[in-house]
Short mmCIF file of C-alpha atoms and ligand atoms in Angstrom, two decimals:
data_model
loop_
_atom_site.label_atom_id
_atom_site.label_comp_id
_atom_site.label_asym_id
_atom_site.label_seq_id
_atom_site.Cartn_x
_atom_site.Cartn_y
_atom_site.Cartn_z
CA UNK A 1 36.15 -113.16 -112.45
CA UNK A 2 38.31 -116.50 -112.97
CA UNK A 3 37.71 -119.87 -111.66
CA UNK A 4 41.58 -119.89 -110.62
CA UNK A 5 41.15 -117.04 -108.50
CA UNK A 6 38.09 -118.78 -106.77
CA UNK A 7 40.33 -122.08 -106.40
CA UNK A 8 43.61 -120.30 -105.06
CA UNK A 9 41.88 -118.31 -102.33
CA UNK A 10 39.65 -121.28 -101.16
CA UNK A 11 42.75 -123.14 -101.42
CA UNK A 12 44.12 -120.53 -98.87
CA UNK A 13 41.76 -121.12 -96.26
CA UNK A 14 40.13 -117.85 -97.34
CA UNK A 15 36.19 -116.62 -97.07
CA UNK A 16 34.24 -116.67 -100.89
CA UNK A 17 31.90 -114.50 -101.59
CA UNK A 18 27.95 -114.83 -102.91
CA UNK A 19 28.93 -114.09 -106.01
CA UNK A 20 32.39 -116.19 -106.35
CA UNK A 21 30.09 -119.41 -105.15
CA UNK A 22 27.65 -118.27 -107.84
CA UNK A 23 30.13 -117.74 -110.42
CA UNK A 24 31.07 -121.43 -109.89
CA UNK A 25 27.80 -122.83 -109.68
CA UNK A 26 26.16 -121.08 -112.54
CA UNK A 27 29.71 -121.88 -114.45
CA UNK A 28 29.65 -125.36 -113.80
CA UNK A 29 26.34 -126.08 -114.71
CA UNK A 30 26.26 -123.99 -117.84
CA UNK A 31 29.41 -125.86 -119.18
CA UNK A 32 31.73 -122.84 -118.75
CA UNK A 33 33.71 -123.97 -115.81
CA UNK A 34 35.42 -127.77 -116.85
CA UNK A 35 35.29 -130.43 -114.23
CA UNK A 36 39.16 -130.09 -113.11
CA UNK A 37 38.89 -127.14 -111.94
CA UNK A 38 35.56 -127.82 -110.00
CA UNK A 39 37.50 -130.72 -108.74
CA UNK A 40 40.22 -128.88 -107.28
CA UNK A 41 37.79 -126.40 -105.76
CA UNK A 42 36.04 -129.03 -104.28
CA UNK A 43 39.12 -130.76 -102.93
CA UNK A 44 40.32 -127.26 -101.42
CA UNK A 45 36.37 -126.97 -100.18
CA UNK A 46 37.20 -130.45 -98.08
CA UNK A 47 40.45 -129.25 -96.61
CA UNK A 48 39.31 -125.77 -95.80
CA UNK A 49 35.83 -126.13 -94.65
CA UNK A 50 33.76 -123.22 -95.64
CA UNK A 51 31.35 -121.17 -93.29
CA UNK A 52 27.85 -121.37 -91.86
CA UNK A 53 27.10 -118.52 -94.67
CA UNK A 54 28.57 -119.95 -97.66
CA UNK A 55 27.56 -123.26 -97.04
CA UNK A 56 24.36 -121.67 -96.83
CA UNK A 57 24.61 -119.79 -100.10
CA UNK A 58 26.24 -122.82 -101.95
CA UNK A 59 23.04 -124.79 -100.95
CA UNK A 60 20.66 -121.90 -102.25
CA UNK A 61 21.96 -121.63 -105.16
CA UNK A 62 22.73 -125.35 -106.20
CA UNK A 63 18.64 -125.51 -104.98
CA UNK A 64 17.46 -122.84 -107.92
CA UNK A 65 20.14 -124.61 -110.26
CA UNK A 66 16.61 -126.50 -111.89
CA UNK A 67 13.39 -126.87 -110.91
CA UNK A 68 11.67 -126.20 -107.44
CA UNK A 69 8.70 -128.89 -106.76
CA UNK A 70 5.82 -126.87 -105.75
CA UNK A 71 3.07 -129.27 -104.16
CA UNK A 72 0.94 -126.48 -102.36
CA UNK A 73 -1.72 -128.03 -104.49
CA UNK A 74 -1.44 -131.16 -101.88
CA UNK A 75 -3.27 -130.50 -98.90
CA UNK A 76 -1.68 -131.10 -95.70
CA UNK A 77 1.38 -130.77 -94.12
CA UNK A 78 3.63 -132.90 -96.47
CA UNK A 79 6.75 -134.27 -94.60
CA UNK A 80 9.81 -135.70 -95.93
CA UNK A 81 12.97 -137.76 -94.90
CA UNK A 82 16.18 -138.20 -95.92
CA UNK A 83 18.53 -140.53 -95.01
CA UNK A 84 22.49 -140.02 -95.51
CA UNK A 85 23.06 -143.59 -96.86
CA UNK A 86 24.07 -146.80 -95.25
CA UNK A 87 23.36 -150.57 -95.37
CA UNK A 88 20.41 -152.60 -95.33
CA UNK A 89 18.58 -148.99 -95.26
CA UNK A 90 14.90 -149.90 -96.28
CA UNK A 91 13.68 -147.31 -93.60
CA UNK A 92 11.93 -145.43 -96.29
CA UNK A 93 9.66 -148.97 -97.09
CA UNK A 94 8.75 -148.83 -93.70
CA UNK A 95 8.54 -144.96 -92.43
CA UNK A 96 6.68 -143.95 -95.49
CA UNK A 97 3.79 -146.19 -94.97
CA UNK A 98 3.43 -145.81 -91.36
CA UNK A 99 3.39 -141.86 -91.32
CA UNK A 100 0.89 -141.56 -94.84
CA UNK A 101 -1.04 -144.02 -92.06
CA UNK A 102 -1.34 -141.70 -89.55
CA UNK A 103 -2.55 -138.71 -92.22
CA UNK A 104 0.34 -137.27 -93.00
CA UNK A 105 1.45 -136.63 -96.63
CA UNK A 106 4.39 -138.04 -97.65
CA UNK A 107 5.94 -136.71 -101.18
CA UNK A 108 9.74 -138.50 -101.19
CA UNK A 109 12.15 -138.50 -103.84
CA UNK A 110 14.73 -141.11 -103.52
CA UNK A 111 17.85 -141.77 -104.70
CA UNK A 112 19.20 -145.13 -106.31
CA UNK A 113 22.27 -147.19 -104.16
CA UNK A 114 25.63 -145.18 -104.10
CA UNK A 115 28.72 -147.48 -103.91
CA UNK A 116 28.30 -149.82 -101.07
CA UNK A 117 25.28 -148.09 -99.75
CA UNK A 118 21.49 -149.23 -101.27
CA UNK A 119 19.20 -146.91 -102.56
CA UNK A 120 15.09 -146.80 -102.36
CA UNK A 121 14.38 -147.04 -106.10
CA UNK A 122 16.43 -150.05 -106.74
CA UNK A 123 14.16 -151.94 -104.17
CA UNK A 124 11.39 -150.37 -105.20
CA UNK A 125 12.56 -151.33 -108.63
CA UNK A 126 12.60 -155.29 -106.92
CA UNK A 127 8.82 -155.11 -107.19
CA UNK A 128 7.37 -155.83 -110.69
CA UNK A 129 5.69 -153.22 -112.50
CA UNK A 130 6.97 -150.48 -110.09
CA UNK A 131 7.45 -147.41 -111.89
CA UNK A 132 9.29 -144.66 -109.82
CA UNK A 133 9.21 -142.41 -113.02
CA UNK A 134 5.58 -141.25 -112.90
CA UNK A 135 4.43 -137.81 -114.48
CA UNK A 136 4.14 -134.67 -112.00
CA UNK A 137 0.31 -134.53 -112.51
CA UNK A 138 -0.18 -138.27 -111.16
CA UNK A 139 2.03 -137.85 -108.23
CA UNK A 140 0.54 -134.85 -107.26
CA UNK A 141 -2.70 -136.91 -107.23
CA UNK A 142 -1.06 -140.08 -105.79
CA UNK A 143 -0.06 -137.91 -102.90
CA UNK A 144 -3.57 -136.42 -102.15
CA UNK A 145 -5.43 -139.52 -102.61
CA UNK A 146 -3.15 -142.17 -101.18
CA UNK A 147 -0.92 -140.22 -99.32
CA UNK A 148 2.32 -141.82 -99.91
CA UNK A 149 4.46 -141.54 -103.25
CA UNK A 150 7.91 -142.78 -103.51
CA UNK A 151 9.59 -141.58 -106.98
CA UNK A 152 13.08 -140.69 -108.68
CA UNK A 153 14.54 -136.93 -108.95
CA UNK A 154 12.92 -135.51 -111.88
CA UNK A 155 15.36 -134.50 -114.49
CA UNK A 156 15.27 -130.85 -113.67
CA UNK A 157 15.99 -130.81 -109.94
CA UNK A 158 19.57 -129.62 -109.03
CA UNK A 159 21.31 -130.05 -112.08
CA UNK A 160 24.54 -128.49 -109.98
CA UNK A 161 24.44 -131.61 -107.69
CA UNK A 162 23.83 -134.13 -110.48
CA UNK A 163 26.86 -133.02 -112.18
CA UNK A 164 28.68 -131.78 -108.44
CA UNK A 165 27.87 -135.50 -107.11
CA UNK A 166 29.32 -137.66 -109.91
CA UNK A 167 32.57 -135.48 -109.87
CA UNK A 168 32.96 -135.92 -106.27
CA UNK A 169 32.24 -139.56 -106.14
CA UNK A 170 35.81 -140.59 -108.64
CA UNK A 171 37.60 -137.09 -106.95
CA UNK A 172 37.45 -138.30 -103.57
CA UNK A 173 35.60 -135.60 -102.27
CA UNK A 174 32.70 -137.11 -100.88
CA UNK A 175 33.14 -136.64 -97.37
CA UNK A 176 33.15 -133.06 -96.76
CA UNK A 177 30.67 -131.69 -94.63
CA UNK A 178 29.50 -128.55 -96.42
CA UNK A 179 29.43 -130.49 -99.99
CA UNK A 180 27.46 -133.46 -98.50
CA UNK A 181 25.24 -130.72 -97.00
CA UNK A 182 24.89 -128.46 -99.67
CA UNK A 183 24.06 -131.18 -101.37
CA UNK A 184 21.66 -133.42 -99.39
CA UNK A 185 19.61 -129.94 -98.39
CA UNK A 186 19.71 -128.62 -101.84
CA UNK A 187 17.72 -131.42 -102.98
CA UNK A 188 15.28 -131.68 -99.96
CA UNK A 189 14.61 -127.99 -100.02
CA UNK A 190 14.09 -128.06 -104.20
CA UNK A 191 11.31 -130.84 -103.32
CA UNK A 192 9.07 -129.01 -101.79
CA UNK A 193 8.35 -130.51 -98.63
CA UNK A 194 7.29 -128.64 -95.51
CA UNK A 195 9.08 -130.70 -92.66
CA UNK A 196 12.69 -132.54 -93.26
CA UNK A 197 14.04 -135.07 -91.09
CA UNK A 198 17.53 -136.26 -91.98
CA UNK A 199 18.50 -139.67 -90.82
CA UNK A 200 22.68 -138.99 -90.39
CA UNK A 201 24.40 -142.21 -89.69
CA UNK A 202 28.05 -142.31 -88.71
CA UNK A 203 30.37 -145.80 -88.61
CA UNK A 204 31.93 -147.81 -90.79
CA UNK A 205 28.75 -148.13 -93.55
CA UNK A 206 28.17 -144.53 -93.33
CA UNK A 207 30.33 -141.02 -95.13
CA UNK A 208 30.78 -139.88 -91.40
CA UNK A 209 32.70 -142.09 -89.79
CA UNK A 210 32.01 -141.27 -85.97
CA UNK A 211 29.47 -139.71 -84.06
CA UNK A 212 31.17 -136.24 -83.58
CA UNK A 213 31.58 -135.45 -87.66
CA UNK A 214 27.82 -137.12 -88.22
CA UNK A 215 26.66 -134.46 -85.17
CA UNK A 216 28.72 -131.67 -86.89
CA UNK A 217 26.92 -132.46 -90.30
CA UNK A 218 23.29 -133.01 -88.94
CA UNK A 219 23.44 -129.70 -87.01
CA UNK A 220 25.00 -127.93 -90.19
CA UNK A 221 21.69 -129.15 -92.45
CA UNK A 222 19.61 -128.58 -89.27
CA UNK A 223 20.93 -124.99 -89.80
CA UNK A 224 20.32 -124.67 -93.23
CA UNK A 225 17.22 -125.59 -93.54
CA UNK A 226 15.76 -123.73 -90.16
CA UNK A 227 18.21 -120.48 -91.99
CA UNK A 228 15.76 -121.03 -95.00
CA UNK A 229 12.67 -121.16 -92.76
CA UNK A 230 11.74 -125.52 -93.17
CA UNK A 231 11.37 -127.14 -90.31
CA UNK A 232 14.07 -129.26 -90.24
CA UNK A 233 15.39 -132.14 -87.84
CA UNK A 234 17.77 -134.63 -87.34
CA UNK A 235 18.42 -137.96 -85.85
CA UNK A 236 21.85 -139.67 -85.55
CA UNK A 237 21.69 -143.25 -86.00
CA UNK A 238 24.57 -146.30 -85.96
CA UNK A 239 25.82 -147.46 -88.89
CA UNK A 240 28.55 -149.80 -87.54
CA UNK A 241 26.62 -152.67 -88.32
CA UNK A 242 24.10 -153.13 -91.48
CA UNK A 243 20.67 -151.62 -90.14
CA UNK A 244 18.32 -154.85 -89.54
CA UNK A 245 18.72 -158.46 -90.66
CA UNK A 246 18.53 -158.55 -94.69
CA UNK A 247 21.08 -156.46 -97.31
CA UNK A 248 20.15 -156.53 -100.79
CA UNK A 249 16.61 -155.74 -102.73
CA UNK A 250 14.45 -157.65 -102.88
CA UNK A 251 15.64 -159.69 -99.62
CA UNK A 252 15.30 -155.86 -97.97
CA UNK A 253 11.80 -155.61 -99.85
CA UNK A 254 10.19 -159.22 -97.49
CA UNK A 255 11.62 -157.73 -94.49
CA UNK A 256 10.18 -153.85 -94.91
CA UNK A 257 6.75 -156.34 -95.57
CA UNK A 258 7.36 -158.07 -92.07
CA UNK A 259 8.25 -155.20 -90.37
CA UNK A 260 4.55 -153.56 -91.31
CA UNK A 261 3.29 -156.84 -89.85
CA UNK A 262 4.61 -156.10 -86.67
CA UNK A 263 7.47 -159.01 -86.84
CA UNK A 264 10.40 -156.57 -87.77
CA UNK A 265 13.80 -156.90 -86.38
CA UNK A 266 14.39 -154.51 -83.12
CA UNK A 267 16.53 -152.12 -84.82
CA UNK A 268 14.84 -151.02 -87.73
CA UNK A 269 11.43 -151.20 -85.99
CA UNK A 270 12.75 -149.00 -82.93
CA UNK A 271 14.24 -146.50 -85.71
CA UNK A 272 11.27 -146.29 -87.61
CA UNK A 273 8.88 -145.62 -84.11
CA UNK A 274 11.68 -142.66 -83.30
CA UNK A 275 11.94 -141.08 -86.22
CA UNK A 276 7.79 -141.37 -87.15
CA UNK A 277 7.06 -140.19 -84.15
CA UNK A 278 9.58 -136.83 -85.09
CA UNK A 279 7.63 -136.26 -87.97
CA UNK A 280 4.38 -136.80 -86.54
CA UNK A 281 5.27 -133.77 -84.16
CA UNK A 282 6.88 -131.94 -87.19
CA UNK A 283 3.16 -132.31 -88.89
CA UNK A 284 1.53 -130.97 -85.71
CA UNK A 285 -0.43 -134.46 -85.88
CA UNK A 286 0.80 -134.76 -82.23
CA UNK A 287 1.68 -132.94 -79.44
CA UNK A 288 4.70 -135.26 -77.99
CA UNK A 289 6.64 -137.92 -79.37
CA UNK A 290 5.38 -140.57 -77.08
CA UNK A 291 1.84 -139.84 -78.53
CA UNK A 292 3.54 -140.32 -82.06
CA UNK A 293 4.74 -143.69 -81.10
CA UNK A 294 1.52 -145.20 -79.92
CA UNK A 295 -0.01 -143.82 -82.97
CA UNK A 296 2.89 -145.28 -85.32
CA UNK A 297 1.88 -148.54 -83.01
CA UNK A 298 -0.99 -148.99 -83.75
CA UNK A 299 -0.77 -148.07 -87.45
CA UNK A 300 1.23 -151.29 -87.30
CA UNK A 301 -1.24 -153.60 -85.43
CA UNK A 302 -4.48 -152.45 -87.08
CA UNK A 303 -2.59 -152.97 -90.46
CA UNK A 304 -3.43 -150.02 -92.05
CA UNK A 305 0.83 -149.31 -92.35
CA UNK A 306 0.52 -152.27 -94.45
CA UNK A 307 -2.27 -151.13 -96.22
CA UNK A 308 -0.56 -147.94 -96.97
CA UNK A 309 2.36 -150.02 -98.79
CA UNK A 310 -0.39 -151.84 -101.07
CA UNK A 311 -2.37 -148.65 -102.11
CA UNK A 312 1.16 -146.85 -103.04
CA UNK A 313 2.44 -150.39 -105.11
CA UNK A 314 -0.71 -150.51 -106.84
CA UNK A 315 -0.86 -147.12 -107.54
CA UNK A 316 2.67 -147.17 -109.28
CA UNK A 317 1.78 -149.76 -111.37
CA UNK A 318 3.69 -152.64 -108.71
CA UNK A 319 2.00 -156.46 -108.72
CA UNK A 320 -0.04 -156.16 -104.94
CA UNK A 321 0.27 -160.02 -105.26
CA UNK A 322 4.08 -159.83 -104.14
CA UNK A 323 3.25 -157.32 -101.35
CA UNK A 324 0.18 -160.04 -99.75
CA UNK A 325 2.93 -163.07 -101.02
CA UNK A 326 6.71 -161.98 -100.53
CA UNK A 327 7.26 -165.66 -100.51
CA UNK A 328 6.69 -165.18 -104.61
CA UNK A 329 10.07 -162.76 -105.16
CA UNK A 330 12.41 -165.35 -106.92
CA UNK A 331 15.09 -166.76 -104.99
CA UNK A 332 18.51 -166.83 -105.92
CA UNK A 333 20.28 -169.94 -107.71
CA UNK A 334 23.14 -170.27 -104.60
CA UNK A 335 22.04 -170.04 -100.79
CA UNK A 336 24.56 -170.50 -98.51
CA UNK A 337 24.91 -170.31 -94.80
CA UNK A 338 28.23 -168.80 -93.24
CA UNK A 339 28.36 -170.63 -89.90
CA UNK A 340 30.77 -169.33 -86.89
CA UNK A 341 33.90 -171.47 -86.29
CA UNK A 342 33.78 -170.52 -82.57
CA UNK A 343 31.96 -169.13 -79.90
CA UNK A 344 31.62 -165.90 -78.56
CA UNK A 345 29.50 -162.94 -78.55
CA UNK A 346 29.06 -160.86 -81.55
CA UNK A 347 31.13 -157.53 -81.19
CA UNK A 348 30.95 -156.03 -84.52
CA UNK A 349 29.43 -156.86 -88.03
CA UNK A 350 31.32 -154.40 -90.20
CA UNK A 351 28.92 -152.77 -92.56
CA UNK A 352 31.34 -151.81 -94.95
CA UNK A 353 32.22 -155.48 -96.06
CA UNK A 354 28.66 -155.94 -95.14
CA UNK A 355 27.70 -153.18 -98.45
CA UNK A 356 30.43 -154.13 -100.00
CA UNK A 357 30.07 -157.70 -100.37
CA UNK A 358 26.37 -157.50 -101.09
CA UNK A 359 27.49 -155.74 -104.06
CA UNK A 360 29.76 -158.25 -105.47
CA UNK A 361 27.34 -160.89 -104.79
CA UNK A 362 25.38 -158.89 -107.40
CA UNK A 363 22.79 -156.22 -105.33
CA UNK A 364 24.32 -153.17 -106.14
CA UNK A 365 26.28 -151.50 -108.99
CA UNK A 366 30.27 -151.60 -109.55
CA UNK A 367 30.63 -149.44 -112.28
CA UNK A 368 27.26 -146.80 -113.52
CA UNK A 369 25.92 -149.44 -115.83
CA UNK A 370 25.73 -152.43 -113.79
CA UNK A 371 22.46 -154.18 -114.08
CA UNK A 372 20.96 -154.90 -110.28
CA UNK A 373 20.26 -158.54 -109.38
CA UNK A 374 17.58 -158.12 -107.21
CA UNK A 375 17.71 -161.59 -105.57
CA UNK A 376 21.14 -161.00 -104.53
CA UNK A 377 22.00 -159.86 -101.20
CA UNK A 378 23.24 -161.22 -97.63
CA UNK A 379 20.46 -161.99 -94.42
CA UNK A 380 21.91 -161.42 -90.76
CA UNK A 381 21.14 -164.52 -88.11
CA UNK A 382 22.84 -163.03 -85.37
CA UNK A 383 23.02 -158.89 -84.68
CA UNK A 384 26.22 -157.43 -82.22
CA UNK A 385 25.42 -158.12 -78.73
CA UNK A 386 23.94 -161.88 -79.65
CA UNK A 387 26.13 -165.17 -78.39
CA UNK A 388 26.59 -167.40 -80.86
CA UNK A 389 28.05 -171.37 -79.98
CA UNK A 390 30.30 -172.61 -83.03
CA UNK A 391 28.61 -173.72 -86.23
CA UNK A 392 25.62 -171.38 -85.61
CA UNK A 393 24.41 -169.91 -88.77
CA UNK A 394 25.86 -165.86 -88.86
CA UNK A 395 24.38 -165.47 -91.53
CA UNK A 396 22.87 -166.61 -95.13
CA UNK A 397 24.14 -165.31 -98.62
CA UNK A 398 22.03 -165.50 -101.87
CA UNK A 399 23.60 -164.99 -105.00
CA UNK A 400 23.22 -166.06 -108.87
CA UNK A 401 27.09 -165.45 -109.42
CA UNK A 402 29.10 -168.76 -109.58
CA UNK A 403 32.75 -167.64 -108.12
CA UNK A 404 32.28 -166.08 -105.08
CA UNK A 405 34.31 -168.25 -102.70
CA UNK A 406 36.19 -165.18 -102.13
CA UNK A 407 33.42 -162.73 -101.03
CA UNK A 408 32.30 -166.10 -98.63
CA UNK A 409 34.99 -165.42 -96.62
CA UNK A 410 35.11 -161.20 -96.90
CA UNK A 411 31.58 -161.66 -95.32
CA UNK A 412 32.54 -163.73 -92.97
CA UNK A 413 35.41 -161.19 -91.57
CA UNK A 414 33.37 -158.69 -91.17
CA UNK A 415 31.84 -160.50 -88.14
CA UNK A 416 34.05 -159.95 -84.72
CA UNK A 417 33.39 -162.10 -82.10
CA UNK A 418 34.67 -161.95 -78.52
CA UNK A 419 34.63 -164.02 -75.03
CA UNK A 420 32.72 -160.81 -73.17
CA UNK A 421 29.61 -160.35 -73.15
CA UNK A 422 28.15 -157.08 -74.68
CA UNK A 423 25.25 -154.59 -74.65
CA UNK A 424 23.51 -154.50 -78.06
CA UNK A 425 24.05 -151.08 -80.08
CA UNK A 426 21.47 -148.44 -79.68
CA UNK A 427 20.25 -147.38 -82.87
CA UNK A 428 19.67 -144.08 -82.92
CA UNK A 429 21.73 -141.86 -80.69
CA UNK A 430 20.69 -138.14 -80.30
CA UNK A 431 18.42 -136.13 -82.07
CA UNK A 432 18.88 -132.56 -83.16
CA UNK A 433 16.67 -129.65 -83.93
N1 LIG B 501 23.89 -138.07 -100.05
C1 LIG B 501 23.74 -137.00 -100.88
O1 LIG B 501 22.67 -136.75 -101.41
N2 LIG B 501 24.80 -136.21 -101.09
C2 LIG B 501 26.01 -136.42 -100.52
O2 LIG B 501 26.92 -135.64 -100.74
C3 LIG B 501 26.15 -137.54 -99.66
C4 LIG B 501 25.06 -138.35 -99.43
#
């Protein structure tokens, strides 16, 4: 068999085979197959599309590329999430603490930010002494006794998308629905979890851009994962506008701590309540989703959500005292407030400049070696749907970097304000199983 041959009749719009994808796969991640010619099969893969059954097979056998995660040892029904990226995303923060609250085991590995979107670990990372490297043996045991453990891929887990997802991010072949679920489900099913729920967001800080591709994707992972017997669901949620108030670590860090004590913005909190409650059914710890929500309620009020954050920090080697205190996270050297120059009611925040912006202020990484300034980021005053009267604060911008006049007035931009009056954004917008 020859790669070219693989290439030329994907490139055709033709059918592989199971053992043409595993030729490629096994190729790749061997060394035998070089990246150019991975990247051209990947770039035919996003023109051409491939079928329910090869995406299907390409996600099986990226999955037994490494290491499967067995945590049978865990009692319980452990439950996992996975959200397709976007800005301001600290759901995780939140989600995780509230379900291990309500007895359900949660066992996530996250990933770190991707371009303009942020990634768990790196706020994690905003807490000091957080490890999110931990050996298998103590997360096994974090999971059983505390219920809640929120840690990196391990080394060994899909090699094929390690290598797959670096190509694709400098070939521009990110967003192609059977590579981003291949890859997104290769990695969930390799963990070990018994439930998935995927979080797919669509706008302009998300890989899908509208509604219809994001519902294309979600039921395509929906399929792979019920094809490979997980129960797996999925929510589609906006991602025109950064996902509650605060962008950036540590900034994203104090607001997953308010949202626990009940003062969350209405977005993230409503998002978190939906897709809890999913996975509370998904556990079998309730019958119906409205049950779920009252219990995810009351997880918050009684505090032991909260609680459930401080027993996982502490037990990854995190300083509690930031967790009670999230006044103590150091601020950044420049605060600045961008104020509106006219009135109007907010129409759209793009999250795009939103990401992209927070990056350059210093939260997320340019180029692979970038070192994360965790104070950095951008807080949201006003949310689309909100009227705002000239010089009202849009928003505030923290940053240690001394020239960034420029990304002042990027951020800026991406607010769109107009005379009508508007209905606020729903967050999440239909859910699939
Ligand atoms: N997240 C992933 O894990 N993979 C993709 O391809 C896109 C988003």
């Amino acid at each position: 068999m020859r790669m070219v041959d693989i290439i030329v009749k994907k490139r055709d719009g033709k059918i592989l085979t199971k053992e043409e994808i595993s030729f490629f796969v096994k190729g790749y991640v061997n060394g035998s197959i070089p990246d150019y010619q991975v990247s051209a099969l990947a770039m035919a893969i996003l023109f051409r599309g491939m079928t329910k059954e090869e995406i299907t097979v390409l996600t099986d056998l990226m999955m037994h590329s490494g290491d499967i995660i067995d945590l049978s040892s865990i009692k319980g029904v452990k439950a996992d999430k996975h959200s397709t990226g976007g800005v301001g995303d600290k759901t995780s923060l939140v989600l995780g603490p509230m379900v291990a609250a309500c007895g359900v085991k949660v066992a996530k590995m996250s990933g770190r930010g991707l371009g303009h979107t942020g990634g768990t670990l790196d706020k994690m990372e905003a807490i000091p002494g957080m490890k999110i490297a931990i050996p298998e043996e103590q997360f096994m045991r974090q999971v059983n006794e505390v219920g809640l453990a929120i840690v990196g891929q391990t080394g060994h887990l899909v090699p094929a998308d390690k290598k797959l997802y670096s190509l694709r991010d400098v070939t521009g072949t990110v967003e192609s629905i059977p590579l981003i679920a291949s890859s997104v489900m290769s990695k969930k099913l390799a963990s070990g979890s018994d439930t998935i729920l995927l979080d797919v967001k669509f706008g302009s800080g998300a890989f899908m851009k509208d509604l219809q591709s994001a519902r294309e994707l979600a039921r395509t992972m929906v399929d792979i994962g019920d094809g490979l017997n997980r129960d797996t669901r999925a929510i589609l949620t906006d991602m025109e506008q950064p996902l509650g108030l605060a962008v950036g670590n540590a900034l994203e860090v104090k607001e997953a701590i308010a949202t626990l004590h009940g003062k969350g913005p209405h977005d993230l909190v409503e998002l978190c309540l939906e897709a809890g409650a999913i996975m509370l059914e998904q556990a079998k710890v309730v019958k119906d989703l409205k049950t779920g929500r009252q219990m995810l309620e009351k997880a918050i009020a009684d505090g032991s959500a909260f609680n459930k954050l401080k027993e996982m920090v502490r037990a990854q080697g995190g300083d509690v005292s930031f967790i009670e205190n999230p006044e103590k996270f150091p601020l950044a050297r420049h605060i600045v407030e961008i104020r509106a120059e006219e009135e109007g009611y907010v129409r759209r925040i793009e999250a795009l400049e939103i990401g992209e912006s927070a990056m350059r202020l210093g939260a997320g990484r340019e180029t692979y070696d970038d070192v994360i300034d965790m104070s950095a980021g951008i807080v949201l005053a006003k949310k689309v749907g909100d009227f705002v009267k000239a010089g009202d604060v849009l928003c505030v911008v923290h940053t240690n970097k001394n020239d960034f006049a420029a990304i002042l007035e990027d951020i800026r931009q991406a607010f769109k304000l107009s005379k009508e009056k508007l209905a606020p954004l729903p967050i999440v917008h239909d859910y699939i199983r």
